[in-house]
Coordinates of C-alpha atoms in Angstrom, one line a residue:
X70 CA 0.0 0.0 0.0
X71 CA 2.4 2.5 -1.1
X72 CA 1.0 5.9 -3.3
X73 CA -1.7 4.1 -5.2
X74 CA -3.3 3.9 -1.6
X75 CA -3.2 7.9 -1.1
X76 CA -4.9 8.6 -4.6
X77 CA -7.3 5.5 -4.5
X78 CA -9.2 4.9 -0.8
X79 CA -12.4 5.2 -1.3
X80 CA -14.5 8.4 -1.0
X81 CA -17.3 7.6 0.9
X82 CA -15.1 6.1 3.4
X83 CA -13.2 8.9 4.3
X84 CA -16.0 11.0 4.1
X85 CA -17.5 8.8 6.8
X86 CA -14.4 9.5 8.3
X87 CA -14.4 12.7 8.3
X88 CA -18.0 13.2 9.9
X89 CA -17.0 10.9 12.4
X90 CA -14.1 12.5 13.4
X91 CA -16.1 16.2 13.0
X92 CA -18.8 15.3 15.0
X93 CA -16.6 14.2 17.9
X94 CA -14.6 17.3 17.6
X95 CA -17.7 19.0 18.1
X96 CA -18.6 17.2 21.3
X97 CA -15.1 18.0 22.6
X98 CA -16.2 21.4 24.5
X99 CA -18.1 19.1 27.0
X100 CA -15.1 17.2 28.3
X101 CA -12.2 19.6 27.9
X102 CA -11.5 22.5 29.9
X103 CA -10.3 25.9 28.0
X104 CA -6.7 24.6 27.5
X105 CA -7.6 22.1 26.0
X106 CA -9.9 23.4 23.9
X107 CA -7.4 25.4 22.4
X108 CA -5.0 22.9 21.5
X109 CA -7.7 20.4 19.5
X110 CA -8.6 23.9 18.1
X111 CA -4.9 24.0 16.8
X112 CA -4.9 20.3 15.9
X113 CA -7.6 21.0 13.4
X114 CA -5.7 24.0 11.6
X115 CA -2.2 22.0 11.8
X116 CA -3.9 18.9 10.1
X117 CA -5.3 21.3 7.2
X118 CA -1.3 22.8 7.3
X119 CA -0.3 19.0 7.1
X120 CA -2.7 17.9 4.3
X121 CA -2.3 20.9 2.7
X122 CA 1.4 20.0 2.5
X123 CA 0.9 16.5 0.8
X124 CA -0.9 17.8 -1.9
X125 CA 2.9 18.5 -3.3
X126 CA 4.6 15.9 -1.3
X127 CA 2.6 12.7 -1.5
X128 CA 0.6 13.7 -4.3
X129 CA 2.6 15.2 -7.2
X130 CA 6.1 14.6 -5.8
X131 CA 6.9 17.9 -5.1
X132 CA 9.2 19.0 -1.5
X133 CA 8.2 22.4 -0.6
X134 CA 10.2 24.1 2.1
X135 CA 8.5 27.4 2.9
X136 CA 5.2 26.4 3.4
X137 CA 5.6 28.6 6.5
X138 CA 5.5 32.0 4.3
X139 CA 1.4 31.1 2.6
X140 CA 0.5 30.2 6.4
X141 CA 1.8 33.2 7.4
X142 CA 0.5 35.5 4.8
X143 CA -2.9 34.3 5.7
X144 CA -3.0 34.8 9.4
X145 CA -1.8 38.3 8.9
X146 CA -4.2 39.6 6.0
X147 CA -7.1 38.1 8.1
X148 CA -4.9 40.1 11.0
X149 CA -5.2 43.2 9.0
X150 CA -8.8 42.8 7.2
X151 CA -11.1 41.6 10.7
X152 CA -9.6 45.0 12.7
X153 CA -11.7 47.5 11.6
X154 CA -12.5 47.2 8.3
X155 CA -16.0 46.0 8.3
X156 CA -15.4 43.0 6.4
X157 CA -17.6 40.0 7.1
X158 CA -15.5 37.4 8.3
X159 CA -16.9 34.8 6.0
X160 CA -15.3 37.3 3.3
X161 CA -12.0 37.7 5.1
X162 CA -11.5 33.9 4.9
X163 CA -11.7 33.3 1.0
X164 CA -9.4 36.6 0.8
X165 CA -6.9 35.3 2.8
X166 CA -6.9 32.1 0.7
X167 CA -6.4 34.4 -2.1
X168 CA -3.5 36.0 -0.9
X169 CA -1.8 32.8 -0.5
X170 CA -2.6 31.6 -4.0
X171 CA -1.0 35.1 -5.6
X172 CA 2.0 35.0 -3.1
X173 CA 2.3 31.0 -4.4
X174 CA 1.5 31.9 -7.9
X175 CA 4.7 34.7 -8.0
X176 CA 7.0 32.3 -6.0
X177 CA 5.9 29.0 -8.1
X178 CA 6.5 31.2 -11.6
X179 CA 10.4 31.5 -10.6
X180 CA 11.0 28.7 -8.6
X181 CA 9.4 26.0 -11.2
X182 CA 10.5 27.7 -14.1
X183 CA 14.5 27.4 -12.8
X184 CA 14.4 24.6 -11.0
X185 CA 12.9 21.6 -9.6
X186 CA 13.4 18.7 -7.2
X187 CA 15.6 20.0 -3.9
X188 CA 16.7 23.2 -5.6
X189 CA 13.0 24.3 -5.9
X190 CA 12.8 23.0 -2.3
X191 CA 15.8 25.3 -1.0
X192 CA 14.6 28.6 -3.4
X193 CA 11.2 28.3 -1.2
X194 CA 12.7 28.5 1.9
X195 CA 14.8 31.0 0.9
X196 CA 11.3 32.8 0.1
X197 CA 9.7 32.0 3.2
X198 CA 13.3 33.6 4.9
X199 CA 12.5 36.5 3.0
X200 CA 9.2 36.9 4.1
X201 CA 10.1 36.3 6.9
X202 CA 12.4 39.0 7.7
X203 CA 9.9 41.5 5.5
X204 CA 7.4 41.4 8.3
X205 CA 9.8 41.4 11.0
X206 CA 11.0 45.1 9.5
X207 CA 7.7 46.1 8.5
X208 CA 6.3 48.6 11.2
X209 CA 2.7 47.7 9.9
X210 CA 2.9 44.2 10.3
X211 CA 4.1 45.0 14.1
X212 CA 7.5 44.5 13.3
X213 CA 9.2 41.1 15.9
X214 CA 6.2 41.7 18.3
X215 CA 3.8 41.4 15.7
X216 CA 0.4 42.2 15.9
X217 CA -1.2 41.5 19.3
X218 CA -4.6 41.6 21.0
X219 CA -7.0 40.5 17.6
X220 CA -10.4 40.4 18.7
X221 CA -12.8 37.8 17.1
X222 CA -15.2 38.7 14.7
X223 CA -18.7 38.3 14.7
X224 CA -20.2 35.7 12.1
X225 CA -23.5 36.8 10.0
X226 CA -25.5 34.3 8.5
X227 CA -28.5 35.4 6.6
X228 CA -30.7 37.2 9.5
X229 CA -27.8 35.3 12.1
X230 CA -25.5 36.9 13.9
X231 CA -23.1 34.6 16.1
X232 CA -20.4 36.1 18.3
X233 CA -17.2 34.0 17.7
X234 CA -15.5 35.3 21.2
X235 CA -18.3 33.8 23.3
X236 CA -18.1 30.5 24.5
X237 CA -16.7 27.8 22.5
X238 CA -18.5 29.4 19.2
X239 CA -15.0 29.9 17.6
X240 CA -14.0 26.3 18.1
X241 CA -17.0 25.2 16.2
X242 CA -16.1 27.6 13.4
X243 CA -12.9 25.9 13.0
X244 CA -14.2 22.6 13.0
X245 CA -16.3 23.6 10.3
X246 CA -14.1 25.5 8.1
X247 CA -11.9 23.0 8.5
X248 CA -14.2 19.8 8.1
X249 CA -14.9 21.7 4.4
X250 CA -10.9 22.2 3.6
X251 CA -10.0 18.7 4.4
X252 CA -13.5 17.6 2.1
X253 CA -12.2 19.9 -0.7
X254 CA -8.1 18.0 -0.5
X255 CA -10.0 14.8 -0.7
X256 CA -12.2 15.7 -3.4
X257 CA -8.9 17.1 -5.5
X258 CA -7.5 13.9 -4.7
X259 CA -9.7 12.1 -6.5
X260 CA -10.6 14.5 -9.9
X261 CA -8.7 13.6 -13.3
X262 CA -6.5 16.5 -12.2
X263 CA -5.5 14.6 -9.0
X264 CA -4.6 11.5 -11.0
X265 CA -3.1 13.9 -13.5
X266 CA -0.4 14.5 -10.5
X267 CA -0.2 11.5 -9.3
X268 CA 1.1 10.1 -12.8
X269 CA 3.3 13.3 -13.2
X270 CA 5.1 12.6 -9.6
X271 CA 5.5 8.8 -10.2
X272 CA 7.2 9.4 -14.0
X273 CA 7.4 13.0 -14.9
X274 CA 8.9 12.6 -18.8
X275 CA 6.6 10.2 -19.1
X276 CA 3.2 12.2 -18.3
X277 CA 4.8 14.6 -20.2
X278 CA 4.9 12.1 -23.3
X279 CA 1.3 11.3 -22.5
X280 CA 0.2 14.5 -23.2
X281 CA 0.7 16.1 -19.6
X282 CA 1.5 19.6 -19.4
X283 CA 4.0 18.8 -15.8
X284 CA 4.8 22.4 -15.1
X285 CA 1.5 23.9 -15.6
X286 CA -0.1 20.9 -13.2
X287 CA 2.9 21.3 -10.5
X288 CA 2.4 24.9 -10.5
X289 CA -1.3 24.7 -10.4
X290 CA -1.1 22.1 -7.3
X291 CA 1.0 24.8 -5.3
X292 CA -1.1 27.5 -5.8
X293 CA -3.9 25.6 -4.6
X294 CA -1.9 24.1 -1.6
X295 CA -0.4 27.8 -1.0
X296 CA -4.7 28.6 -0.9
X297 CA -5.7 25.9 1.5
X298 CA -2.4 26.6 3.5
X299 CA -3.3 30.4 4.0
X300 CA -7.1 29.5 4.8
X301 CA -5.9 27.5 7.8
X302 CA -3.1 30.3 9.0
X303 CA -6.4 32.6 8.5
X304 CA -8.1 30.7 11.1
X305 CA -5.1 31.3 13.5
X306 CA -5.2 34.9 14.3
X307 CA -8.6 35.1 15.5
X308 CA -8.0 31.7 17.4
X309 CA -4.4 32.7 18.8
X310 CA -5.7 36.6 19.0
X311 CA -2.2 37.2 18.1
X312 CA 0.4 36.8 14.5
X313 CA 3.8 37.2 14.9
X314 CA 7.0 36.7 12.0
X315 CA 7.5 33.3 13.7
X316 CA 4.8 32.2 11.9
X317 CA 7.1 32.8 8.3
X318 CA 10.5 31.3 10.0
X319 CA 11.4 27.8 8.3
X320 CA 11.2 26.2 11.4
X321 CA 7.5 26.2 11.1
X322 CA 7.8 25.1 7.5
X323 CA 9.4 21.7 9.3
X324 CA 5.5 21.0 11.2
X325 CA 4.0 19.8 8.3
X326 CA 6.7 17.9 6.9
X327 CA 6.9 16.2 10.5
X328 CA 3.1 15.8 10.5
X329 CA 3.7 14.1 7.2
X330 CA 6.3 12.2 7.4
X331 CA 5.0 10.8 10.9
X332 CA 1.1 9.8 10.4
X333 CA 2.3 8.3 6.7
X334 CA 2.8 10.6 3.4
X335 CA 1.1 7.5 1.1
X336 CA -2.3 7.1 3.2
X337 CA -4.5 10.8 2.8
X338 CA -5.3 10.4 7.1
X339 CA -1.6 10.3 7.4
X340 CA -1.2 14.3 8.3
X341 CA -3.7 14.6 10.4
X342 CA -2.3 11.5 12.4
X343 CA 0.5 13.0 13.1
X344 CA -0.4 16.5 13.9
X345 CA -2.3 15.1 16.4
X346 CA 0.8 12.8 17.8
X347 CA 2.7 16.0 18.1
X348 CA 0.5 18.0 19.3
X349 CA -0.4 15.3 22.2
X350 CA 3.8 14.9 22.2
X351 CA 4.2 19.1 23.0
X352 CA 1.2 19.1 25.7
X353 CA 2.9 16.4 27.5
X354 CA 6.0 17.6 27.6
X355 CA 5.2 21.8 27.9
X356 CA 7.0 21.9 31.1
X357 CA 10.1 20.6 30.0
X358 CA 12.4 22.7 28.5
X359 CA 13.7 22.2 25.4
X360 CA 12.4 17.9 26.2
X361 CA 9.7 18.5 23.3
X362 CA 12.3 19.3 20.4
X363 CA 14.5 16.6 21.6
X364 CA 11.7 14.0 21.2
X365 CA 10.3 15.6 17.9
X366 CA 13.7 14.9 16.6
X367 CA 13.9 11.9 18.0
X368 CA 10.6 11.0 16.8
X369 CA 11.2 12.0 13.5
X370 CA 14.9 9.9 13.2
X371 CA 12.8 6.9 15.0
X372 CA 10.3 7.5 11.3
X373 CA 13.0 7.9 8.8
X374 CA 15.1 5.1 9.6
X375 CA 12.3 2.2 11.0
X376 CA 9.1 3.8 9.9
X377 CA 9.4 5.1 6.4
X378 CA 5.8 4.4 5.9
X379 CA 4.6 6.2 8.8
X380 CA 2.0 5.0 11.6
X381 CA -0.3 4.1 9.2
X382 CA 2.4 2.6 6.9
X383 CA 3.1 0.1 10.3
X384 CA -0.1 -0.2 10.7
X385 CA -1.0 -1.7 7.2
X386 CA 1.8 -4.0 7.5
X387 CA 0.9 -5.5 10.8
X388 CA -2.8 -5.2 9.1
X389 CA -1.4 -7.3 6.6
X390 CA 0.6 -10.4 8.5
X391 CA -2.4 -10.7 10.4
X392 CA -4.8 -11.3 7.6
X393 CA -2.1 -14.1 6.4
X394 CA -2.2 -15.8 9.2

């Protein structure tokens, strides 16, 4: 079960999935207190980030590096477009996405056009850096203390108005956006388009042979993940009430790869496996300085060199020797 498995399970099962999983999420606020809340708020948005991430990776074959700089771009327009500007928030959100699809449209143009394989990888973190030290100097944009105290907006539906500060209304929002990003990968997964990529990343001369326009489809595939990626980094300001440059430094473009890498890059559930390992993995060790890096990293090694399928890559192997028996 190796990439045929990412771009052929079955719809209706992960949509099942997906409700399943959704509808728990939304029963969560009754066992968890405000802390926790939080974090399975973040787990959603870091599992959009992850899948969001394997639409280049798993799916088409392209390694991204700067991933950081569309998540980024997204938290901070919705930053800048929710205070005081009067724009619905259900506006703000496709906005945002848009952002990240033009800043993922200019950076794919150069980098795909000169290069491919790890060079592209390196020229978008060297983007991401770039971005990254743009906000930092950009008094706007708060400069290193970036822009604090973001209040959340109010949602209007129709005649509807729901106040996304009170209660656990927020969380519920990102459930739902979320719910319909990770509906919308799974659906591209499975168009012509998605199988378009997935012959392009396992034999790109010969897709182009077949007919297969490879750079237009990779650069199509990052625009789209640079959208979904800046929808989910939209979601953070409002949740965190606070951006800051961090959010652009390459060592958040490392959380999805780890996400990836860990819940199984071949299986479509694999990313949002492992955010939530290492988001479980962070809360347990909070308190210990420095202790969570050292056993992401050790996690990570324990992945590349015994687990290069991931959880769910062991877990379909074990899967496997039991139905032989």
């Amino acid at each position: 079960m190796q990439a045929s498995t990412f771009a052929g399970a079955s719809p209706r099962r992960d949509a099942t999935v997906l409700l399943l999983v959704m509808a728990a999420a939304l029963l969560a606020p009754a066992f968890l207190n405000r802390g926790l809340v939080f974090i399975a708020g973040m787990v959603w948005i870091n599992a959009v980030f992850g899948l969001a991430f394997n639409l280049l990776f798993g799916l088409s074959g392209v390694l991204s590096f700067g991933q950081a700089m569309f998540f980024a771009a997204g938290a901070y327009a919705t930053a800048l477009l929710t205070q005081g500007s009067g724009l619905p928030f259900m506006l703000v959100l496709p906005l945002s996405g848009l952002v990240g699809a033009v800043l993922a449209a200019a950076v794919g143009v150069v980098s795909l056009r000169r290069s491919e394989g790890v060079y592209f990888a390196i020229l978008t973190l060297a983007f991401a850096e770039l971005l990254h030290l743009l906000i930092a100097n950009t008094g706007a944009l708060g400069r290193n203390d970036g822009l604090a105290g973001l209040t959340r907006p109010v949602l209007a539906l129709g005649g509807w108005r729901i106040d996304l500060a009170a209660g656990d209304n927020f969380y519920y929002c990102i459930v739902g956006v979320c719910g319909l990003l990770i509906a919308f990968v799974r659906w591209l997964i499975g168009t012509s388009f998605g199988r378009a990529l997935q012959a392009v990343k396992q034999d790109p001369e010969r897709a182009e042979f077949l007919g297969i326009p490879v750079r237009r489809h990779r650069l199509a595939i990052f625009v789209l993940a640079g959208a979904v990626t800046a929808t989910a980094g939209a979601l953070v300001a409002p949740w965190a009430q606070i951006v800051t440059p961090e959010l652009a430094h390459w060592s958040n473009s490392t959380n999805p790869i780890l996400y990836t890498l860990l819940g199984g890059s071949a299986y479509f559930w694999g990313p949002v496996l492992g955010a939530l390992v290492l988001s479980c993995v962070f809360y347990v060790t909070r308190t210990l300085v420095g202790l969570s890096d050292m056993v992401t990293g050790l996690l990570l090694l324990v992945v590349v060199v015994g687990l290069p399928g991931g959880i769910l890559g062991l877990l379909a192997r074990l899967t496997q020797r039991g139905d032989k028996r």
